[in-house]
Amino acid sequence: MIMNNFRMTPQRRIILEELKKTRKHPTADEVYHSVRKKLPDISMGTVYRNLEILTKQEEVQVIRNGGKKKRYDGNSTKHFHIKCTNCGRIDDLPENLVGLIKKNITVDCGYEITGYSLVLYGLCPDCKKKLGGK
Amino acid sequence: MIMNNFRMTPQRRIILEELKKTRKHPTADEVYHSVRKKLPDISMGTVYRNLEILTKQEEVQVIRNGGKKKRYDGNSTKHFHIKCTNCGRIDDLPENLVGLIKKNITVDCGYEITGYSLVLYGLCPDCKKKLGGK
DNA sequence: TTTGGTGCAAATTCTTTGCATCTCT
DNA sequence: AGAGATGCAAAGAATTTGCACCAAA
């Protein structure tokens, strides 16, 4: 597989559309189920293969932090996330921390920095309400 | 299982010792193999169960970022990590970014922040050497 | 003697892969 | 024809769990 000539199949297009249209950072399984509403015969294998290809093409980014499941983000620009420790929901954070961190990364441990991932943890508004009594 | 009376078994003690003594942030499998040198009959199940308990007790923290495997860190104080994108090695970062980030986390999205995880990506000194030509 | 822990093996969960078939060029 | 893609099912990898037995309080 030389993989420099990707085709935009209906499956790939709809997977990408679903990811672009939500900010829910769905898991592969969630993508599968939402795409299935439009393409009832699509398989998990196809979903995984396309998510991988879209990630390689940098149309999509993977969020992998805290849980067992990968989550996929249709916004491939660098940004931060915040994850609810109660329900697992992941939201985007505003861009303002990025510059700050970049400016202050002065790591003298010999690494050559190419990227970074920040996830904040906390209770989302809904869960805060639900767990209010505690 | 009410789990408020933990016992310090030899298995648990040695797992913790191994984690405290290294800065390599081993995977469960790596813990299993190093503990096996002292306790040849220990099982993976026991390793996983103890890693989970030690994490709950906050003796140990889990690093889960970028890869499929969890990694375990015998340093349970909050600190940052840097991960080599080539070999997967994870090192600690100095503490200096923590205060900075804490001071500047002003998230107005309704979350109640309880923690955060930052992993930097890059090439470790060894891999930088190896891949020098590129 | 009750509660927690262990080893072993089976089961789960998430993800990847092999394969025959299909679809674009 | 030939490369990429698909659906299906099986395989893999990492982790969790059920169970019978063991051990400390």
Short mmCIF file of C-alpha atoms (C1' of nucleotides) in Angstrom, two decimals:
data_model
loop_
_atom_site.label_atom_id
_atom_site.label_comp_id
_atom_site.label_asym_id
_atom_site.label_seq_id
_atom_site.Cartn_x
_atom_site.Cartn_y
_atom_site.Cartn_z
CA MET A 1 0.00 0.00 0.00
CA ILE A 2 1.72 3.15 -1.14
CA MET A 3 -1.18 5.29 0.01
CA ASN A 4 -0.51 8.55 -1.72
CA ASN A 5 -3.63 8.48 -3.83
CA PHE A 6 -6.53 8.58 -1.47
CA ARG A 7 -10.04 8.42 -2.86
CA MET A 8 -12.91 10.32 -1.36
CA THR A 9 -15.46 7.57 -1.07
CA PRO A 10 -18.96 8.16 0.27
CA GLN A 11 -17.95 6.37 3.45
CA ARG A 12 -14.93 8.58 4.01
CA ARG A 13 -16.82 11.73 3.13
CA ILE A 14 -19.67 11.03 5.51
CA ILE A 15 -17.36 10.05 8.35
CA LEU A 16 -15.52 13.32 7.89
CA GLU A 17 -18.78 15.28 7.67
CA GLU A 18 -20.02 13.76 10.90
CA LEU A 19 -16.79 14.67 12.63
CA LYS A 20 -16.79 18.22 11.30
CA LYS A 21 -20.35 18.81 12.31
CA THR A 22 -20.07 17.86 15.97
CA ARG A 23 -17.95 19.09 18.82
CA LYS A 24 -18.56 16.01 20.85
CA HIS A 25 -15.21 14.34 20.04
CA PRO A 26 -16.83 10.97 19.44
CA THR A 27 -15.28 7.55 19.84
CA ALA A 28 -14.94 5.25 16.84
CA ASP A 29 -18.03 3.46 18.00
CA GLU A 30 -20.02 6.67 18.18
CA VAL A 31 -18.85 7.65 14.70
CA TYR A 32 -19.91 4.22 13.48
CA HIS A 33 -23.40 4.66 14.88
CA SER A 34 -23.95 8.15 13.57
CA VAL A 35 -22.63 7.26 10.11
CA ARG A 36 -24.80 4.15 10.09
CA LYS A 37 -27.88 6.39 9.97
CA LYS A 38 -26.80 7.47 6.51
CA LEU A 39 -24.92 4.35 5.42
CA PRO A 40 -26.62 1.44 7.18
CA ASP A 41 -24.19 -1.12 5.79
CA ILE A 42 -20.91 0.49 6.78
CA SER A 43 -18.67 -1.69 8.94
CA MET A 44 -16.53 -0.93 11.95
CA GLY A 45 -13.45 -1.93 9.99
CA THR A 46 -14.19 0.74 7.41
CA VAL A 47 -14.77 3.32 10.11
CA TYR A 48 -11.46 2.54 11.79
CA ARG A 49 -9.56 2.45 8.51
CA ASN A 50 -10.99 5.79 7.45
CA LEU A 51 -10.40 7.42 10.80
CA GLU A 52 -6.79 6.36 10.54
CA ILE A 53 -6.45 7.70 7.00
CA LEU A 54 -8.16 10.97 7.88
CA THR A 55 -5.83 11.34 10.83
CA LYS A 56 -2.80 10.75 8.61
CA GLN A 57 -4.14 13.36 6.22
CA GLU A 58 -4.51 15.66 9.20
CA GLU A 59 -8.18 16.23 8.53
CA VAL A 60 -8.88 14.85 11.96
CA GLN A 61 -6.99 14.48 15.19
CA VAL A 62 -7.01 11.78 17.79
CA ILE A 63 -7.52 12.59 21.45
CA ARG A 64 -6.25 9.84 23.64
CA ASN A 65 -6.15 10.72 27.22
CA GLY A 66 -7.54 9.28 30.38
CA GLY A 67 -9.75 6.62 28.90
CA LYS A 68 -9.29 3.41 26.99
CA LYS A 69 -11.01 4.65 23.88
CA LYS A 70 -9.58 6.94 21.30
CA ARG A 71 -11.70 9.96 20.52
CA TYR A 72 -11.70 11.76 17.20
CA ASP A 73 -11.82 15.48 16.65
CA GLY A 74 -12.89 16.96 13.31
CA ASN A 75 -11.05 20.12 14.21
CA SER A 76 -7.48 19.32 13.27
CA THR A 77 -6.03 22.63 14.39
CA LYS A 78 -4.07 22.51 17.61
CA HIS A 79 -6.24 23.24 20.58
CA PHE A 80 -6.77 22.08 24.13
CA HIS A 81 -9.42 19.93 25.66
CA ILE A 82 -11.24 19.63 28.92
CA LYS A 83 -12.67 16.35 30.04
CA CYS A 84 -15.37 15.68 32.58
CA THR A 85 -14.14 13.19 35.14
CA ASN A 86 -17.69 12.06 35.76
CA CYS A 87 -19.29 11.50 32.35
CA GLY A 88 -16.25 11.48 30.06
CA ARG A 89 -17.50 14.32 27.87
CA ILE A 90 -14.70 16.28 26.24
CA ASP A 91 -15.01 19.95 25.28
CA ASP A 92 -12.67 22.35 23.53
CA LEU A 93 -10.77 24.98 25.40
CA PRO A 94 -10.13 28.45 24.04
CA GLU A 95 -6.87 29.05 22.25
CA ASN A 96 -5.40 31.42 24.79
CA LEU A 97 -3.20 28.90 26.57
CA VAL A 98 -1.37 27.74 23.48
CA GLY A 99 0.80 30.77 22.99
CA LEU A 100 1.52 30.89 26.65
CA ILE A 101 2.75 27.35 26.77
CA LYS A 102 4.74 27.63 23.57
CA LYS A 103 6.50 30.70 24.87
CA ASN A 104 7.41 29.07 28.12
CA ILE A 105 8.48 25.65 27.01
CA THR A 106 12.11 25.79 27.82
CA VAL A 107 12.98 22.20 28.25
CA ASP A 108 16.61 21.54 28.83
CA CYS A 109 16.44 17.79 28.71
CA GLY A 110 17.75 17.32 25.20
CA TYR A 111 14.42 16.69 23.53
CA GLU A 112 13.42 18.27 20.30
CA ILE A 113 9.82 19.35 20.87
CA THR A 114 7.40 18.70 18.06
CA GLY A 115 4.05 18.92 19.78
CA TYR A 116 2.13 18.75 22.99
CA SER A 117 -1.19 17.70 24.40
CA LEU A 118 -2.98 19.31 27.27
CA VAL A 119 -6.16 17.96 28.72
CA LEU A 120 -7.80 19.54 31.69
CA TYR A 121 -9.99 17.46 33.96
CA GLY A 122 -13.01 18.62 35.82
CA LEU A 123 -16.75 18.38 36.19
CA CYS A 124 -18.83 19.60 33.29
CA PRO A 125 -21.76 21.90 34.05
CA ASP A 126 -24.28 19.06 33.82
CA CYS A 127 -22.41 16.76 36.16
CA LYS A 128 -21.74 19.58 38.57
CA LYS A 129 -25.50 20.03 38.79
CA LYS A 130 -26.16 16.31 39.15
CA LEU A 131 -23.55 15.81 41.83
CA GLY A 132 -24.31 19.13 43.47
CA GLY A 133 -25.20 17.59 46.81
CA LYS A 134 -21.77 16.13 47.41
CA MET B 1 -15.72 -5.14 48.08
CA ILE B 2 -15.71 -2.15 50.38
CA MET B 3 -11.99 -1.63 49.88
CA ASN B 4 -11.07 0.66 52.70
CA ASN B 5 -8.71 -1.75 54.38
CA PHE B 6 -5.92 -2.37 51.97
CA ARG B 7 -3.24 -4.84 52.93
CA MET B 8 0.39 -4.39 52.01
CA THR B 9 1.15 -7.76 50.51
CA PRO B 10 4.59 -8.69 49.22
CA GLN B 11 3.23 -8.43 45.68
CA ARG B 12 1.89 -4.93 46.23
CA ARG B 13 5.00 -3.80 48.06
CA ILE B 14 7.37 -4.99 45.38
CA ILE B 15 5.28 -3.53 42.58
CA LEU B 16 5.37 -0.20 44.35
CA GLU B 17 9.10 -0.49 45.02
CA GLU B 18 9.81 -1.16 41.37
CA LEU B 19 7.77 1.85 40.36
CA LYS B 20 9.43 4.11 42.90
CA LYS B 21 12.88 3.05 41.90
CA THR B 22 12.64 3.78 38.19
CA ARG B 23 11.85 6.85 36.18
CA LYS B 24 11.04 4.87 33.12
CA HIS B 25 7.24 5.05 33.50
CA PRO B 26 6.80 1.37 32.68
CA THR B 27 3.76 -0.30 31.16
CA ALA B 28 1.88 -2.95 33.13
CA ASP B 29 3.73 -5.57 31.15
CA GLU B 30 7.08 -4.06 32.00
CA VAL B 31 6.14 -3.92 35.67
CA TYR B 32 5.11 -7.56 35.46
CA HIS B 33 8.46 -8.57 34.04
CA SER B 34 10.55 -6.62 36.51
CA VAL B 35 8.53 -7.84 39.48
CA ARG B 36 8.76 -11.39 38.19
CA LYS B 37 12.50 -11.34 38.88
CA LYS B 38 11.67 -11.17 42.58
CA LEU B 39 8.34 -12.95 42.57
CA PRO B 40 8.50 -15.48 39.73
CA ASP B 41 4.94 -16.66 40.28
CA ILE B 42 3.13 -13.35 40.20
CA SER B 43 0.40 -13.08 37.60
CA MET B 44 -0.62 -10.30 35.26
CA GLY B 45 -3.99 -10.14 36.95
CA THR B 46 -2.34 -9.37 40.25
CA VAL B 47 -0.15 -6.74 38.66
CA TYR B 48 -3.12 -5.01 37.07
CA ARG B 49 -5.20 -5.22 40.23
CA ASN B 50 -2.42 -3.78 42.34
CA LEU B 51 -1.62 -1.04 39.89
CA GLU B 52 -5.25 -0.03 40.03
CA ILE B 53 -5.33 -0.08 43.82
CA LEU B 54 -2.08 1.86 44.10
CA THR B 55 -3.47 4.41 41.69
CA LYS B 56 -6.61 4.77 43.77
CA GLN B 57 -4.44 5.23 46.85
CA GLU B 58 -2.55 7.87 44.92
CA GLU B 59 0.76 6.14 45.43
CA VAL B 60 1.09 5.91 41.69
CA GLN B 61 -0.28 7.77 38.74
CA VAL B 62 -1.32 6.60 35.33
CA ILE B 63 0.00 8.25 32.23
CA ARG B 64 -2.23 7.59 29.29
CA ASN B 65 -1.45 9.61 26.32
CA GLY B 66 -0.74 8.89 22.72
CA GLY B 67 -0.33 5.16 22.94
CA LYS B 68 -2.55 2.19 23.51
CA LYS B 69 -0.86 1.12 26.71
CA LYS B 70 -1.19 2.75 30.07
CA ARG B 71 2.06 3.68 31.75
CA TYR B 72 2.57 3.89 35.48
CA ASP B 73 4.51 6.51 37.35
CA GLY B 74 5.73 5.90 40.90
CA ASN B 75 5.95 9.64 41.39
CA SER B 76 2.40 10.56 42.28
CA THR B 77 3.02 14.27 42.63
CA LYS B 78 1.70 16.35 39.79
CA HIS B 79 4.27 16.83 37.10
CA PHE B 80 4.56 16.92 33.36
CA HIS B 81 5.86 14.44 30.87
CA ILE B 82 7.61 14.45 27.59
CA LYS B 83 7.24 11.58 25.21
CA CYS B 84 9.49 10.58 22.35
CA THR B 85 7.44 10.25 19.19
CA ASN B 86 9.94 7.74 17.84
CA CYS B 87 10.62 5.24 20.62
CA GLY B 88 7.77 5.96 23.05
CA ARG B 89 10.05 6.71 25.98
CA ILE B 90 8.51 9.09 28.50
CA ASP B 91 10.56 11.40 30.71
CA ASP B 92 9.61 13.83 33.43
CA LEU B 93 9.63 17.53 32.87
CA PRO B 94 10.74 20.01 35.48
CA GLU B 95 8.11 21.52 37.70
CA ASN B 96 8.38 25.05 36.39
CA LEU B 97 5.40 24.89 34.06
CA VAL B 98 2.93 23.79 36.69
CA GLY B 99 2.58 27.06 38.53
CA LEU B 100 2.44 28.90 35.26
CA ILE B 101 -0.42 26.83 33.97
CA LYS B 102 -2.31 26.85 37.23
CA LYS B 103 -2.10 30.61 37.39
CA ASN B 104 -3.37 31.01 33.89
CA ILE B 105 -6.15 28.50 33.73
CA THR B 106 -9.12 30.76 33.52
CA VAL B 107 -11.65 28.63 31.83
CA ASP B 108 -15.02 30.19 31.46
CA CYS B 109 -16.85 27.19 30.13
CA GLY B 110 -18.62 26.19 33.31
CA TYR B 111 -16.30 23.37 34.26
CA GLU B 112 -14.94 22.90 37.72
CA ILE B 113 -11.27 22.10 37.19
CA THR B 114 -9.82 19.30 39.26
CA GLY B 115 -6.70 18.38 37.35
CA TYR B 116 -4.83 18.47 34.12
CA SER B 117 -2.40 16.48 32.07
CA LEU B 118 0.26 17.84 29.81
CA VAL B 119 2.43 15.69 27.65
CA LEU B 120 4.95 17.17 25.32
CA TYR B 121 6.00 15.26 22.24
CA GLY B 122 9.37 15.25 20.66
CA LEU B 123 12.45 13.27 19.88
CA CYS B 124 14.53 12.09 22.79
CA PRO B 125 18.28 12.63 22.65
CA ASP B 126 18.93 9.04 21.57
CA CYS B 127 16.41 9.07 18.74
CA LYS B 128 17.56 12.48 17.63
CA LYS B 129 21.00 10.97 17.20
CA LYS B 130 19.69 7.88 15.42
CA LEU B 131 17.52 9.83 13.03
CA GLY B 132 20.04 12.62 12.69
CA GLY B 133 20.33 12.24 8.95
CA LYS B 134 16.71 13.10 8.24
"C1'" DT C 1 -14.14 -16.61 60.21
"C1'" DT C 2 -14.37 -12.91 57.60
"C1'" DT C 3 -12.41 -9.86 54.33
"C1'" DG C 4 -8.97 -8.97 51.17
"C1'" DG C 5 -5.52 -11.04 47.98
"C1'" DT C 6 -3.62 -14.43 44.72
"C1'" DG C 7 -2.85 -17.31 40.40
"C1'" DC C 8 -4.91 -18.97 36.63
"C1'" DA C 9 -7.72 -18.84 32.78
"C1'" DA C 10 -11.52 -17.12 30.45
"C1'" DA C 11 -13.86 -13.13 29.05
"C1'" DT C 12 -14.21 -8.23 27.55
"C1'" DT C 13 -13.18 -4.31 25.13
"C1'" DC C 14 -11.19 -1.74 21.63
"C1'" DT C 15 -8.75 -1.95 17.48
"C1'" DT C 16 -6.52 -4.09 13.55
"C1'" DT C 17 -6.15 -7.29 9.75
"C1'" DG C 18 -6.95 -11.01 6.05
"C1'" DC C 19 -9.65 -11.91 2.39
"C1'" DA C 20 -12.78 -12.02 -1.37
"C1'" DT C 21 -15.17 -8.66 -3.78
"C1'" DC C 22 -16.07 -4.10 -5.63
"C1'" DT C 23 -15.05 0.53 -7.75
"C1'" DC C 24 -13.00 3.85 -9.72
"C1'" DT C 25 -9.72 5.34 -13.29
"C1'" DA D 1 -5.85 -4.32 -15.41
"C1'" DG D 2 -4.43 -2.27 -11.10
"C1'" DA D 3 -4.60 0.41 -6.91
"C1'" DG D 4 -7.43 1.74 -3.37
"C1'" DA D 5 -11.77 0.63 -0.59
"C1'" DT D 6 -15.36 -2.14 1.37
"C1'" DG D 7 -17.97 -5.62 4.42
"C1'" DC D 8 -17.43 -9.36 7.01
"C1'" DA D 9 -15.35 -12.11 10.21
"C1'" DA D 10 -11.47 -13.49 12.61
"C1'" DA D 11 -7.43 -12.15 15.04
"C1'" DG D 12 -4.78 -9.20 18.26
"C1'" DA D 13 -3.51 -6.53 22.11
"C1'" DA D 14 -4.42 -4.67 26.50
"C1'" DT D 15 -7.04 -5.05 30.36
"C1'" DT D 16 -10.58 -6.95 33.41
"C1'" DT D 17 -13.06 -10.48 35.79
"C1'" DG D 18 -14.77 -15.11 37.80
"C1'" DC D 19 -13.42 -18.51 40.64
"C1'" DA D 20 -11.40 -21.56 43.92
"C1'" DC D 21 -8.04 -21.28 47.15
"C1'" DC D 22 -4.88 -18.75 50.47
"C1'" DA D 23 -3.61 -15.54 54.32
"C1'" DA D 24 -3.71 -12.09 57.58
"C1'" DA D 25 -6.38 -9.73 61.14
#
